[in-house]
Structure formats: structure tokens, C-alpha cells
XYZ file of C-alpha atoms in Angstrom:
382
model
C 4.752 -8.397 -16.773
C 4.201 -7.129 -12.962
C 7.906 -6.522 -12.627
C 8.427 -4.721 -15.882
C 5.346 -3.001 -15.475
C 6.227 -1.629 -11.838
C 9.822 -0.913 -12.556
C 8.597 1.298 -15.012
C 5.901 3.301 -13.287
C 7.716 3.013 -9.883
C 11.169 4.596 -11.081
C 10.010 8.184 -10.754
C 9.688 7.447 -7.353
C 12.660 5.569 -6.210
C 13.394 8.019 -3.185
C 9.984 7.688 -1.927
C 10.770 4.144 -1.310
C 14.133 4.375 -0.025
C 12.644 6.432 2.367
C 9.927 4.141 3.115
C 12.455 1.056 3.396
C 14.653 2.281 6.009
C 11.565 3.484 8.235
C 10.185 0.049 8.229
C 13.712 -1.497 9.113
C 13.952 1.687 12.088
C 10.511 0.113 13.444
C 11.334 -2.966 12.925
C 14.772 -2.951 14.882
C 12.341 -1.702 17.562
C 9.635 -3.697 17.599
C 12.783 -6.567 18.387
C 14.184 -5.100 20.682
C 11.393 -4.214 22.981
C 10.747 -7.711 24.001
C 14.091 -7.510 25.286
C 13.702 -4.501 26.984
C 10.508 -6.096 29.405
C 12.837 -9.320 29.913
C 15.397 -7.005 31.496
C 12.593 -5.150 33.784
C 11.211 -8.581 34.929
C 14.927 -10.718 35.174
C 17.051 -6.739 37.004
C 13.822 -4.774 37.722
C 11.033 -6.845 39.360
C 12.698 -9.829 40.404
C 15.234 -7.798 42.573
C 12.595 -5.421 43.614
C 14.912 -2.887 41.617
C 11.955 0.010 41.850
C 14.820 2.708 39.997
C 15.446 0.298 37.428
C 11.843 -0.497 36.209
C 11.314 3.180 35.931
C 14.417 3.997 34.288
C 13.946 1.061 31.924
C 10.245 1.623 31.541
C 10.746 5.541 30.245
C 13.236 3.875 27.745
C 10.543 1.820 26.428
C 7.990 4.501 26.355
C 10.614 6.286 24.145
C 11.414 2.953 21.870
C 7.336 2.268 21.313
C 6.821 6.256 20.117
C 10.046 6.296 17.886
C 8.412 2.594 16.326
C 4.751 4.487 16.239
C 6.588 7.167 14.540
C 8.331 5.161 11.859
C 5.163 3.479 11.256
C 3.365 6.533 10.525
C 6.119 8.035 7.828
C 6.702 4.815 6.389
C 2.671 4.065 5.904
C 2.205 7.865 4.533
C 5.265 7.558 2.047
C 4.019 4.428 0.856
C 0.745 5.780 0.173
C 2.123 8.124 -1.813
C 4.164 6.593 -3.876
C 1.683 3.881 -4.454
C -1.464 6.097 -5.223
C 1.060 8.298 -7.765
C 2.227 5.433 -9.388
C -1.445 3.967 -9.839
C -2.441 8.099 -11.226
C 0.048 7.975 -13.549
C -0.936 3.818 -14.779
C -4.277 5.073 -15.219
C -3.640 7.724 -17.257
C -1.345 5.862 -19.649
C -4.072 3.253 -19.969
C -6.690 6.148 -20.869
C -4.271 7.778 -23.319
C -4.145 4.228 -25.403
C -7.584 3.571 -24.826
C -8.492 6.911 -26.331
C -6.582 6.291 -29.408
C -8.004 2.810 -30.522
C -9.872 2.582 -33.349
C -13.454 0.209 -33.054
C -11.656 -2.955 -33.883
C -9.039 -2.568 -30.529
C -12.321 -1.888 -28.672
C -14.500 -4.658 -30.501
C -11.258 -6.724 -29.339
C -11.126 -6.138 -25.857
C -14.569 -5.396 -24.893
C -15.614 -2.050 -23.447
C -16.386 -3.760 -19.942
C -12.800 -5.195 -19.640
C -11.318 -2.071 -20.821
C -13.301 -0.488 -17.814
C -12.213 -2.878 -15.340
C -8.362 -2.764 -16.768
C -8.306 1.113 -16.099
C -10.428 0.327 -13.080
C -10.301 -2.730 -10.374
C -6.669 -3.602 -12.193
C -4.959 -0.644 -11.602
C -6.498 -0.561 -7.881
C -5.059 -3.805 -7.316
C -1.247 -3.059 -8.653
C -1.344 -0.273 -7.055
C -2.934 -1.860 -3.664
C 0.137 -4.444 -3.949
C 2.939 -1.190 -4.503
C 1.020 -0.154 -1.138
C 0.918 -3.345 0.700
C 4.709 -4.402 -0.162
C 6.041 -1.101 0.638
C 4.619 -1.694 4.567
C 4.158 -5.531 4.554
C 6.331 -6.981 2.466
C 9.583 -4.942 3.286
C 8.398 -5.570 7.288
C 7.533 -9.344 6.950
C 11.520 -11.235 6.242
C 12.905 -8.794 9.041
C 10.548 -9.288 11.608
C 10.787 -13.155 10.998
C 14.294 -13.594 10.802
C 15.200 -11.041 13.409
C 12.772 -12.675 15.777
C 14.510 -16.046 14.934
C 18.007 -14.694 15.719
C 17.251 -12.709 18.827
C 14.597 -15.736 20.198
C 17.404 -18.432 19.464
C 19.986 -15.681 21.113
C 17.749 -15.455 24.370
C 16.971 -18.610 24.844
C 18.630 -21.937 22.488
C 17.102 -24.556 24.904
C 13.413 -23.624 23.073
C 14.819 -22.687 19.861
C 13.453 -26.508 18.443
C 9.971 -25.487 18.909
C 10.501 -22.324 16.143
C 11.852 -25.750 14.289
C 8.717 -27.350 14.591
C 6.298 -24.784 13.964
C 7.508 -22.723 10.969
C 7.678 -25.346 8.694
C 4.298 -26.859 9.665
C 2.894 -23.237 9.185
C 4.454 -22.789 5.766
C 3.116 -25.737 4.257
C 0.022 -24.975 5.368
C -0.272 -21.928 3.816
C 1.452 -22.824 0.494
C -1.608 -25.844 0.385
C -4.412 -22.939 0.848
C -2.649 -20.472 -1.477
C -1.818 -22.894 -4.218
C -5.375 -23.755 -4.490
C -6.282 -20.054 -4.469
C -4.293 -18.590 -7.494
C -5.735 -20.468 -10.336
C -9.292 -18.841 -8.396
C -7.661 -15.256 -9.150
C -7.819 -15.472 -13.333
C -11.204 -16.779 -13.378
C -12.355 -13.646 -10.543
C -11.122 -11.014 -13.153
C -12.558 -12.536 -16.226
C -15.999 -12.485 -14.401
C -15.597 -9.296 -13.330
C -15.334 -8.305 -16.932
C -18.251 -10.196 -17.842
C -20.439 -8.420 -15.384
C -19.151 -5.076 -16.219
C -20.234 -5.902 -19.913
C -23.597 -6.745 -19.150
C -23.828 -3.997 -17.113
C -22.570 -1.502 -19.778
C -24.957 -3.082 -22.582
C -27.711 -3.116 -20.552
C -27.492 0.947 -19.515
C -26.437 1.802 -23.020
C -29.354 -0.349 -24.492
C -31.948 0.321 -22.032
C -34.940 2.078 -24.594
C -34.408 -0.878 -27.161
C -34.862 -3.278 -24.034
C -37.732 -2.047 -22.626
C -39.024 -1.284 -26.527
C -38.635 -5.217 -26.754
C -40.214 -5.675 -23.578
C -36.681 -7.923 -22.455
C -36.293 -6.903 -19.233
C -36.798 -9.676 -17.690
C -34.369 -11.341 -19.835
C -31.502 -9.095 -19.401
C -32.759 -9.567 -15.281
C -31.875 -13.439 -16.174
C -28.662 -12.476 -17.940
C -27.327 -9.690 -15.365
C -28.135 -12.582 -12.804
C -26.446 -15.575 -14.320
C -23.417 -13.077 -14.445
C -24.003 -11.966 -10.687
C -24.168 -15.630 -10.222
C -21.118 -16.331 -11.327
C -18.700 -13.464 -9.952
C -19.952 -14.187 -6.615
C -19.613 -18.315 -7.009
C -15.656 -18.111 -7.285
C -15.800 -14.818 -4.697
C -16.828 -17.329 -2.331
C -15.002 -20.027 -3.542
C -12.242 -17.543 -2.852
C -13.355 -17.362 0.569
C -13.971 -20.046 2.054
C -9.849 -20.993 1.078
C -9.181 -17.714 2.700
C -11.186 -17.871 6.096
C -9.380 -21.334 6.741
C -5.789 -18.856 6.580
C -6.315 -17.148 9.845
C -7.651 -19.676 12.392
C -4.770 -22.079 10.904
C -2.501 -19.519 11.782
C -3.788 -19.175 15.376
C -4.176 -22.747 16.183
C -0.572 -23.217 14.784
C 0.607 -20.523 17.267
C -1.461 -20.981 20.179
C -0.112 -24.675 20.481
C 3.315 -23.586 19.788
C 3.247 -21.370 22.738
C 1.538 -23.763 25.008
C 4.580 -25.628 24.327
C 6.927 -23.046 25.216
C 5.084 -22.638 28.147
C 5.123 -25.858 28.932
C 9.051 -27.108 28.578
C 10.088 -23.377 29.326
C 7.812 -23.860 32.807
C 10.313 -27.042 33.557
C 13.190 -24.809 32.426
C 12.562 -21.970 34.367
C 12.257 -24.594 37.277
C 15.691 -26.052 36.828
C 17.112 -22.085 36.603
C 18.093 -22.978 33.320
C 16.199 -19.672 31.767
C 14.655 -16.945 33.816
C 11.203 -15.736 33.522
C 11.698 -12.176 31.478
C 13.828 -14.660 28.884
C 10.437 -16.968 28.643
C 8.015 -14.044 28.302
C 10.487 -12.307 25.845
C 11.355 -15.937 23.886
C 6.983 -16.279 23.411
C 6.947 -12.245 22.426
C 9.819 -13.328 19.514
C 7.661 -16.752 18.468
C 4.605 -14.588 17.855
C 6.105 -11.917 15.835
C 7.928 -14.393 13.855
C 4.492 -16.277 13.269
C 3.019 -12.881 12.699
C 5.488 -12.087 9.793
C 4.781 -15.706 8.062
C 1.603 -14.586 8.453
C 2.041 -11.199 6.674
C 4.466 -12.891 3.732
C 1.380 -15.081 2.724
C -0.939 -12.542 2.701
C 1.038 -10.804 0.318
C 1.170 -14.053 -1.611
C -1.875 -14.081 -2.201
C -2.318 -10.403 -3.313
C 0.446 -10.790 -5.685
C -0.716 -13.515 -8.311
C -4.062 -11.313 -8.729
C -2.366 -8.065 -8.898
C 0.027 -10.264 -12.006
C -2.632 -11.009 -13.313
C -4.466 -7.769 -13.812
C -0.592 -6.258 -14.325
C -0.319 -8.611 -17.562
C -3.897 -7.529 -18.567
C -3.212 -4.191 -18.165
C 0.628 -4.545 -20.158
C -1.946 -6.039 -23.178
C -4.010 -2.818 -23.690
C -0.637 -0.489 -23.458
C 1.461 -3.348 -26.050
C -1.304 -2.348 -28.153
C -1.199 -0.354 -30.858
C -3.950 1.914 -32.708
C -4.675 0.147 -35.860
C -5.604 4.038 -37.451
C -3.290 6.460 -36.781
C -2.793 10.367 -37.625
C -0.550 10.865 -40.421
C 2.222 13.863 -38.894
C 0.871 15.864 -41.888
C -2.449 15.898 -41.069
C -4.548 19.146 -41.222
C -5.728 19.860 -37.491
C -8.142 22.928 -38.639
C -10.076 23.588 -41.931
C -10.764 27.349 -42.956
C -14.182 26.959 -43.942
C -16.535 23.776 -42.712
C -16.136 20.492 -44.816
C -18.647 18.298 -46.453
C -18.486 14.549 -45.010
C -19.193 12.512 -48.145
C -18.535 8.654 -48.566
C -18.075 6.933 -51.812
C -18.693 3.161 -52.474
C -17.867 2.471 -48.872
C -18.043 -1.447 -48.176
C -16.869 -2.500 -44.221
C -16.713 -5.669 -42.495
C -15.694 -6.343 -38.886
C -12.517 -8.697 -37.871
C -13.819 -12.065 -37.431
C -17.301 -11.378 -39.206
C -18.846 -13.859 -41.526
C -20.787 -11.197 -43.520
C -20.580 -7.371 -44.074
C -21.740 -4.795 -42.306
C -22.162 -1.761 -45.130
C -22.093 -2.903 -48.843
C -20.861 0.382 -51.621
C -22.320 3.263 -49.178
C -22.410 6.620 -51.110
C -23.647 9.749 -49.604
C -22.668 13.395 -49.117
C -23.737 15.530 -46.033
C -23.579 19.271 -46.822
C -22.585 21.897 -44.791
C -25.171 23.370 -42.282
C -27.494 20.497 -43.520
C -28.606 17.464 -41.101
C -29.573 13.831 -42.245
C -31.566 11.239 -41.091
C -30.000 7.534 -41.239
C -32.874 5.222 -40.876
C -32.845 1.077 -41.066
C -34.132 -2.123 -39.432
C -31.876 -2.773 -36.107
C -28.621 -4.111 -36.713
C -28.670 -2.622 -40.513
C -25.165 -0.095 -39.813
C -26.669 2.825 -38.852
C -24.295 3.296 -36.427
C -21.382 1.800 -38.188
C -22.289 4.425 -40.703
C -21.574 7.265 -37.709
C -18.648 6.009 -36.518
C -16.690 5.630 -39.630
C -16.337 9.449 -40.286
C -15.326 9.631 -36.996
């Protein structure tokens, strides 16, 4: 569904994203090349007391560093764009069908979790459109760029990038894996709290008329409860990413240090190599790091992509016949005749051979018991 759904609402804006793509590979190139850059000022510049050099060399960098800040900027503002359009024009399409359905597509869904579809789901495709367009498209080159330029510099430390990766990728497939069944049961509790939320508002003179509010306090709470359970749930998974990450990449470098220390001592690599060699190793950990955070935005934003693809695959049980009379010449008389109505999935009726007529310029009362189809009555017409 998230594929269909975003080559669909993404197409108008292909050239945004072109755009957008080759910025992020621009920054990218320089982002790898400026480790090289200070290895060359430290191996020509400093260690031959080269004072021309370093400044030569450092102005060169100064320009690399704004033409990356520059890229960044364009590439984060077209992303934006494109993303927040895209997400416009979802929501919209979602309002148009929503605005069409009849009381049984709205009985069917809910009116909370046709909220929240319009709502938190959108936000989060169209967070993901954002995210990808920076992170995701910046994440493979920055990895595999730093692995071909750090096992360029300097192949005697290449094994530790061996070592490391994998042990960092399993890691963070364990704490995802256990995090996207989490994602399904956030959503539906979101809904759940948006419908209590919604009844209770909408209800709020028959509540305090039955003196329940501290039983809908109880209900609103048990909800509350539960949204915020998996939420932290959620995040207690998610606070173990980061310091994994770190520890992962802090002993990695204290082994580079380490055998690069007895390399550098046996002239086998020269300091500027070492110091650009530990620059590559973070920015490849960095763009693991970036690929599963994106992994763990995209099964949510599926999942509120497939919810959202089940209110626009539906359609309007009552529909406008292409005949139909838009205006009437003088006003009309709403009269119903023998009207009997039951809801889907209801074990008894709700309105049993209704007759009335309302005349023109006239107003009527309906008056029953609670939960007679009073307002069944009103919405029928309509």
C-alpha cells in the first residue's frame, strides 16, 4: 500500500525530488572528501611545517564545508516541499471520500479513526516522504562512500569496519524487529482515544444529565492508560538504539586508535591517514545509524499508509444519481412513508413503518426515550 500510495501522490512532484537527490549526493561527495582534505594539511601542511600549504588547503575547505552547508539547505527546503504538498493534497483526497460516505461507512470506521486517518496518518507518510528525501537518499552514500574511501586510505584497518558493521546491524535489526509489531497496536490506540474523546465532547449534557462523569473520567483514563503503555513500551526499545550505537563506535575507534597507534609507529600509515580513516568509520556508523532510523519510521508510516488506502478503496454506499435535481423552484415538503431502518450488524431495528410529513415553513418536534431514533430519524432525509 505505502508504495502505491506514494507513487501516486508523489508523481506530481517528480522534479522536486530529482532536485533534491542530486543535492544530497553534491553534499555528500563533500562531506567524503573533506576528511581527506585535513589528512593532506596534517601528512604536506603541518608535518613539513608547509605554513602556504595549510592556508591554501584550509581556504579550499572553507569553500567545500559552505558548498556542503549549501546543498544541505536546498535539498532540506525541496524536500519539505514536496513532502508537505504531497501530504495537502492526501488530506484532501481523504476529506473528499470522507465527505461522501453515507452513516454506515462512518458507523464502519469510527469517527475517531477517520480523524486520526486524515490526521496523525497523513503526518506520518508525509513525515517519512520528508525524512527519506534527506535521510534515506544520504544514508547508503555516506556508508558506502566512507567504506571505499576509508579502505582506499588506509587497507591495514579496513578489518575493523569488518568487525563493527555487522555487529551494529544485528543489533539494530534485534531492537527494530521487536519494535514493529509495537507500531499497529500504537495506531489502533490512538483511535481508541480519539473516540472517547469525540463521544465524550459530543455527549457532554447527557453525561453530566446522568451524572457519569466520573465514569467517562474512568473510561478516558483506561484509554490514556493504554496509548501511553505501548508509547513507552515503544521507548524503552528505542532509548537502547542510540547508546548501542555509541558504545559500538566508541570501541571501534579505540581500536583504530590503538593498532593504527602501532601502525603509525612502524611508518606504515601517517597520522592525517589515521585521523581521516576514524573521520570515514564515524560517518559510516553515522549512516547505519540514519538507515535504521528510517526503519523504524517506515513500518508505522505502512501502516497508517494501508489505513489510509482503506478509507479512499472505499466507496459511498449512496450515491447521486447524474440526473439528480440540484435546485427546486419552490421549497419541498420532507415526508416519509412506512420507513423501517436497521443498522449493518444490528440485532434489532432502529425505526419500525415511520410516516410523517413536514410542511413547508412549519417546524416539528421529534421527541422519545434516549436511544428511540430520534436522530436516525434526522439523518435519513439528509
Amino acid at each position: 500500500m505505502l508504495p502505491r500510495l506514494l507513487r501516486t501522490y508523489l508523481h506530481p512532484y517528480t522534479g522536486l525530488l530529482v532536485c533534491v537527490l542530486v543535492l544530497q549526493f553534491a553534499e555528500v561527495m563533500a562531506s567524503l572528501y573533506l576528511p581527506t582534505l585535513n589528512a593532506d594539511i596534517i601528512d604536506k601542511g603541518v608535518a613539513t611545517g608547509d605554513t602556504g600549504y595549510i592556508w591554501r588547503m584550509g581556504a579550499f575547505m572553507l569553500g567545500v564545508s559552505l558548498a556542503q552547508g549549501v546543498c544541505t539547505v536546498l535539498a532540506t527546503y525541496l524536500a519539505a516541499r514536496a513532502a508537505m504538498s504531497m501530504g495537502r493534497d492526501l488530506r484532501g483526497e481523504v476529506f473528499d471520500r470522507v465527505s461522501g460516505f453515507s452513516e454506515r461507512e462512518i458507523s464502519a470506521f469510527g469517527a475517531g479513526s477517520l480523524i486520526t486517518r486524515n490526521t496523525n496518518d497523513v503526518q506520518q507518510v508525509q513525515m517519512l516522504v520528508m525524512m527519506s528525501a534527506t535521510m534515506l537518499v544520504t544514508a547508503p552514500f555516506m556508508a558506502l562512500g566512507g567504506i571505499f574511501m576509508a579502505v582506499t586510505r588506509a587497507p591495514g584497518l579496513s578489518w575493523l569496519i569488518g568487525v563493527s558493521v555487522p555487529i551494529l546491524l544485528v543489533a539494530v535489526g534485534l531492537i527494530v524487529g521487536r519494535m514493529l509489531p509495537l507500531f499497529r497496536s500504537y495506531q489502533d490506540r490512538l483511535d481508541a482515544i480519539n473516540r472517547v474523546m469525540r463521544e465524550q465532547l459530543t455527549g457532554i449534557r447527557v453525561i453530566r444529565a446522568f451524572v457519569r462523569e466520573g465514569a467517562e473520567t474512568e473510561r478516558f483514563e483506561g484509554a490514556n492508560t493504554d496509548i501511553a503503555r505501548v508509547g513507552e513500551r515503544v521507548g524503552q526499545l528505542f532509548v537502547l538504539l542510540f547508546p548501542l550505537v555509541m558504545l559500538v563506535l566508541d570501541v571501534t575507534i579505540v581500536g583504530v586508535i590503538w593498532f593504527g597507534g602501532h601502525q603509525v609507529g612502524d611508518g606504515d600509515v601517517e597520522v592525517g591517514t589515521l585521523i581521516a580513516f576514524m573521520s570515514y568509520l564515524m560517518q559510516i556508523l553515522m549512516g547505519i545509524v540514519m538507515a535504521s532510523f528510517m526503519t523504524i519510521m517506515i513500518p508505522r508510516a505502512a501502516v497508517c499508509a494501508e489505513r489510509i488506502s482503506e478509507v479512499l478503496a472505499t466507496p459511498p454506499t449512496i450515491t447521486s444519481s447524474p440526473d439528480a435535481v440540484d435546485t427546486f423552484p419552490t421549497p419541498g415538503t420532507v415526508e416519509m412513508r412506512d420507513v423501517t431502518f436497521v443498522y449493518p450488524d444490528a440485532d434489532a431495528r432502529v425505526l419500525a413503518e415511520v410516516s410523517f410529513t413536514v410542511q413547508p415553513g412549519t417546524t416539528t418536534a421529534i421527541v422519545g426515550s434516549t436511544a428511540s431514533g430520534k436522530s436516525t430519524v434526522v439523518r435519513l432525509p439528509a
